[in-house]
mmCIF file of C-alpha atoms in Angstrom:
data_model
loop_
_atom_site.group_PDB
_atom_site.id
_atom_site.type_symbol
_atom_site.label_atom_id
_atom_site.label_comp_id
_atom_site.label_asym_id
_atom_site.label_seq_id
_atom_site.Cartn_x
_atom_site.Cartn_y
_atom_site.Cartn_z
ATOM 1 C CA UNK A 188 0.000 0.000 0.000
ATOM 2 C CA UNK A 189 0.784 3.667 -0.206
ATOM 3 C CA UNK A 190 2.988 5.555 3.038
ATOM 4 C CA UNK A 191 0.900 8.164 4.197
ATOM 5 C CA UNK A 192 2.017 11.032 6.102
ATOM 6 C CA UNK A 193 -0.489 12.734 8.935
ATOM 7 C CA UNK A 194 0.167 15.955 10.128
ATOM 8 C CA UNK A 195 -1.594 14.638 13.982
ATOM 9 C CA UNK A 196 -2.827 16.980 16.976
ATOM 10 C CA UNK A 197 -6.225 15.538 17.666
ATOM 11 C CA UNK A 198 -7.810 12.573 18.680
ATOM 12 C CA UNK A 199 -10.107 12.191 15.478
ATOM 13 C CA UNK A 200 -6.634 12.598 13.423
ATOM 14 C CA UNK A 201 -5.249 10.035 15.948
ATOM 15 C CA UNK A 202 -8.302 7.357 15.182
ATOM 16 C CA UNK A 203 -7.716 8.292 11.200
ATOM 17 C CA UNK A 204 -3.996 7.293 11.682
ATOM 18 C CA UNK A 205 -5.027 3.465 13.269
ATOM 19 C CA UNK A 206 -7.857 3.256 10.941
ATOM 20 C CA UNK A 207 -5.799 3.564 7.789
ATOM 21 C CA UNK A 208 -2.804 1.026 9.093
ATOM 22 C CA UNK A 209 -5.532 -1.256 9.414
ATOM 23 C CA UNK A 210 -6.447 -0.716 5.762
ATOM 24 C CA UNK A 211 -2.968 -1.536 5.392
ATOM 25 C CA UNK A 212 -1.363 2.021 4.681
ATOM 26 C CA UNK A 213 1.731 2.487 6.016
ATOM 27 C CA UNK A 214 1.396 5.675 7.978
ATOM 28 C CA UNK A 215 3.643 8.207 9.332
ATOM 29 C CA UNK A 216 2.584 10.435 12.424
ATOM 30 C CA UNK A 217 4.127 14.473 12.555
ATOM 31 C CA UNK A 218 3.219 16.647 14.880
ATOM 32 C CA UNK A 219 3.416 19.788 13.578
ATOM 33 C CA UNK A 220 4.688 21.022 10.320
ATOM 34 C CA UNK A 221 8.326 21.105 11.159
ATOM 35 C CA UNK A 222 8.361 17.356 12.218
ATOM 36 C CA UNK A 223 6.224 16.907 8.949
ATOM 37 C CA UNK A 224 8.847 18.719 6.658
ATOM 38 C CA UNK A 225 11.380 16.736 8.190
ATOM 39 C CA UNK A 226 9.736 13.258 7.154
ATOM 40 C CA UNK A 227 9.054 14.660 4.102
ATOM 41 C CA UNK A 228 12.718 15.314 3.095
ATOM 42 C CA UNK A 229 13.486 11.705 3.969
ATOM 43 C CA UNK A 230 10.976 10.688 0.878
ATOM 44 C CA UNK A 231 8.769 8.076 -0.219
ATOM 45 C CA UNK A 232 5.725 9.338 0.973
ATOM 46 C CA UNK A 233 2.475 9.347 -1.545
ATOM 47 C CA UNK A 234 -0.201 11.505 0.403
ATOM 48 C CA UNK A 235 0.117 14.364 3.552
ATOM 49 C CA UNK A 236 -3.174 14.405 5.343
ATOM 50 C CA UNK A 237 -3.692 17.026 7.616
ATOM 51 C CA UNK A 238 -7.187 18.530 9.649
ATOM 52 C CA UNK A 239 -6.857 22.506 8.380
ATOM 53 C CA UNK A 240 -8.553 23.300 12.237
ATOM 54 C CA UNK A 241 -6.179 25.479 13.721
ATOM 55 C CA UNK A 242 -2.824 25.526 11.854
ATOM 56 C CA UNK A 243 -3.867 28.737 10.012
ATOM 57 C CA UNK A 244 -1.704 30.219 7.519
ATOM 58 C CA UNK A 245 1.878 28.042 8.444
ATOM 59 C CA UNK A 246 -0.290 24.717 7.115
ATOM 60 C CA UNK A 247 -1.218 26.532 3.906
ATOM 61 C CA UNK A 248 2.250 27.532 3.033
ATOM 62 C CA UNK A 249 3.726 24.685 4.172
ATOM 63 C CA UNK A 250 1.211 22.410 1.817
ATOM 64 C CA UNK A 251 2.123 24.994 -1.062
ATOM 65 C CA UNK A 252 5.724 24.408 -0.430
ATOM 66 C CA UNK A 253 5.360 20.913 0.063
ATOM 67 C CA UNK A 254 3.833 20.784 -3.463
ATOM 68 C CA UNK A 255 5.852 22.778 -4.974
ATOM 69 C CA UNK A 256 8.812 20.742 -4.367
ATOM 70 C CA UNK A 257 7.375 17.183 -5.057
ATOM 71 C CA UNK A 258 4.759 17.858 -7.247
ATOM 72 C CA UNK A 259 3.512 14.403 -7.589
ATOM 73 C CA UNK A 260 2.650 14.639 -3.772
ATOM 74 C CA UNK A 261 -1.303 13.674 -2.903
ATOM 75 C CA UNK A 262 -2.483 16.158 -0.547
ATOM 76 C CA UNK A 263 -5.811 15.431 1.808
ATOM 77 C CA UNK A 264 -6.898 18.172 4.050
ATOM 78 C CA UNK A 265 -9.504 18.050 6.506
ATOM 79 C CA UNK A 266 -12.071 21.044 7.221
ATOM 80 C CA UNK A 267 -14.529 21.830 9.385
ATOM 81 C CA UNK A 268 -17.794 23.831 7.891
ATOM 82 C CA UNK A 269 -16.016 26.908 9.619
ATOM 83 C CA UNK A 270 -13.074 26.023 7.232
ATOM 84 C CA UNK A 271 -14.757 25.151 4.522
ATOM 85 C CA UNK A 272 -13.459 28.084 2.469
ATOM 86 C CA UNK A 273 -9.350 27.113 3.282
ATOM 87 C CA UNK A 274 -10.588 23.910 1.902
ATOM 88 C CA UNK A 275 -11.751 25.262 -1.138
ATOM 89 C CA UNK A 276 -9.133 27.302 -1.943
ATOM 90 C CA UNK A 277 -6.555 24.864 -2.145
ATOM 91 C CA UNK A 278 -8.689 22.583 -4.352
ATOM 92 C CA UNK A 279 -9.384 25.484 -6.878
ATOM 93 C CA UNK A 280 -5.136 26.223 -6.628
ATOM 94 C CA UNK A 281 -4.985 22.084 -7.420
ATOM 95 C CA UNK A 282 -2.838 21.829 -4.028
ATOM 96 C CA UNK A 283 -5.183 19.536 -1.967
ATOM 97 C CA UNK A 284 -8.006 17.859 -2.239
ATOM 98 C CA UNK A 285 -10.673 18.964 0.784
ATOM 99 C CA UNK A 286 -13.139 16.496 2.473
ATOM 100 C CA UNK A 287 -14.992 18.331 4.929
ATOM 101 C CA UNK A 288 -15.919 17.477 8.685
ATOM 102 C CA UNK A 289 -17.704 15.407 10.033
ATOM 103 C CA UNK A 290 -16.213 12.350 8.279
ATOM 104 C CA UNK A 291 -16.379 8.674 8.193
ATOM 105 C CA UNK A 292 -13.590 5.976 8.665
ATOM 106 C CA UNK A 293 -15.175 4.984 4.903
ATOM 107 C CA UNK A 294 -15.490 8.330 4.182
ATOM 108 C CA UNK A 295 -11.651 8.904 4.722
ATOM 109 C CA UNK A 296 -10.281 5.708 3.144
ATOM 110 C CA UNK A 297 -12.037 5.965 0.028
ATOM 111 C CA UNK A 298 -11.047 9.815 -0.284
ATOM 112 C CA UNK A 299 -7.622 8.641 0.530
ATOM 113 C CA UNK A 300 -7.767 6.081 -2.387
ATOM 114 C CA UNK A 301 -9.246 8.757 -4.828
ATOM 115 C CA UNK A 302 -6.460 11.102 -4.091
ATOM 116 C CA UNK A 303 -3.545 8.486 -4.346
ATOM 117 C CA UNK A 304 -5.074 7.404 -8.136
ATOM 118 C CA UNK A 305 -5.387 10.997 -8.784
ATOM 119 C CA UNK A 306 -1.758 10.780 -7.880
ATOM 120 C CA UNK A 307 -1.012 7.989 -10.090
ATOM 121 C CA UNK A 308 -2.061 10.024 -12.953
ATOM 122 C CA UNK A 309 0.251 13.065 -12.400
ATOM 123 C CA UNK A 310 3.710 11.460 -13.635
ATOM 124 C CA UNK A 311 2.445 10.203 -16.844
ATOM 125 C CA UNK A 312 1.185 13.981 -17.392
ATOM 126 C CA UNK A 313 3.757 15.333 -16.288
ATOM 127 C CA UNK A 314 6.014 13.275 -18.793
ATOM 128 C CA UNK A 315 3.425 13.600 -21.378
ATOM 129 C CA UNK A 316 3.883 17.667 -21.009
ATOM 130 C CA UNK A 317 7.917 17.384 -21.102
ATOM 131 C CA UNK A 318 7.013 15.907 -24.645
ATOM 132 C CA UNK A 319 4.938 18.181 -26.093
ATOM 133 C CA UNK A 320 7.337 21.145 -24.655
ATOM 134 C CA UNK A 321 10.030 18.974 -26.800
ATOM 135 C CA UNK A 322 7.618 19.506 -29.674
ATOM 136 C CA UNK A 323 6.689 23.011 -29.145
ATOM 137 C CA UNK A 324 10.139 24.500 -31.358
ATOM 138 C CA UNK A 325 11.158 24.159 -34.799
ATOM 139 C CA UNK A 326 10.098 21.571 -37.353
ATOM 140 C CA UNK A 327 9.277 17.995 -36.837
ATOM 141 C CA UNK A 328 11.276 15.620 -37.031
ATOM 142 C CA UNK A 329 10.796 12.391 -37.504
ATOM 143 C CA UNK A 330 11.642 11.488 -33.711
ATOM 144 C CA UNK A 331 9.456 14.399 -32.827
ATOM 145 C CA UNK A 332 6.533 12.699 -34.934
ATOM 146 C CA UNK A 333 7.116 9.589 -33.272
ATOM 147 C CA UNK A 334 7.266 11.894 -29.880
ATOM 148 C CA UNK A 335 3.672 13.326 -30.827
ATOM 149 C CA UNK A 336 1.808 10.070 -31.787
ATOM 150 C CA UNK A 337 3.125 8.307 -28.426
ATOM 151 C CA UNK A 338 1.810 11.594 -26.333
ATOM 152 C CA UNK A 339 -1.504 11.645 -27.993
ATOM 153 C CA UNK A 340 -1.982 8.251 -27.499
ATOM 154 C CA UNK A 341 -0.588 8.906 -23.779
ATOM 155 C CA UNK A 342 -2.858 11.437 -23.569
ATOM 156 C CA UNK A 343 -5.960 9.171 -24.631
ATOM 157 C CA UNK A 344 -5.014 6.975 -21.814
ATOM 158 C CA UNK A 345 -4.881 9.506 -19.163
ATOM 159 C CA UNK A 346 -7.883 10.838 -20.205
ATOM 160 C CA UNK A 347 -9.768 7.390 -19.858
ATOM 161 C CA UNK A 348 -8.524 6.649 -16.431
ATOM 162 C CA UNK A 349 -9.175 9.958 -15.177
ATOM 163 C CA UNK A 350 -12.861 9.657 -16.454
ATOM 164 C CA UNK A 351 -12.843 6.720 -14.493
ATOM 165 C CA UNK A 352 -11.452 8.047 -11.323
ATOM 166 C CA UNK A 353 -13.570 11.276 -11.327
ATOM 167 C CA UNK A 354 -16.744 9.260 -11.843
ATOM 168 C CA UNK A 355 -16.118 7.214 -8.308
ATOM 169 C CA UNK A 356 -16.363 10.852 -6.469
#
């Protein structure tokens, strides 16, 4: 399974943690973003989940940041209706992916799997975009033809699995 880092400081995010180990996740606890920058540096981990209730502007950079610099990083924040709008904001940015409180174990887990396909998809688009910026100056070749009917057909395949992964929200 996927290694999962929690940003922890309550007891729901404490329940979370146990609940996705059982699902098999292996999960790494931070309290506080500087522990949580410091387990990110070490690497390998597929998804930061974090509750957005009082961290304030620190989480928001640190989340940007944390993007920023491993951009194929799944990111699952947690807001209450108060919050909402934090929440929102980084979705509409494409930073994190908000799932608002009061939540299920279910609830969680499943969002958790959504976000780590979602994941899944951005490396293949990311390559496919180093392609067509390959592409994008003088004349084609005939490498760069071959380049452009691999990405479109790239492309056709990203574009079916994420259909398939945005219809299961």
């Amino acid at each position: 399974m996927a290694r999962l880092l929690v940003i922890e400081d309550t007891i729901l995010d404490r329940a979370i943690v146990r609940f996705l180990e059982g699902a098999g996740h292996d999960v790494q606890v931070a309290v506080g973003v500087t522990e949580a920058g410091v387990l990110l540096e070490q690497g390998g981990v597929h998804l930061l989940l974090t509750n957005v209730e009082n961290r304030g502007r620190k989480l928001l950079s640190f989340i940007e940041d944390a993007r920023r610099q491993r951009p194929g990083l799944a990111v699952l924040v947690l807001c209450s209706q108060s919050n909402a709008d934090v929440g929102r904001q980084l979705e509409v940015a494409g930073v994190a992916e908000m799932l608002q409180l009061p939540v299920t174990f279910v609830g969680v887990r499943d969002r958790v799997r959504r976000a780590l396909d979602l994941r899944d998809l951005s490396t293949p688009i990311t390559d496919l975009r180093s392609k067509l910026r390959r592409l994008q100056s003088g004349d084609l070749s005939a490498e760069q033809r071959e380049i452009l009917v691999g990405a479109a057909s790239d492309l056709d395949t990203l574009d079916s699995r994420a259909r398939s992964v945005t219809r299961s929200r």
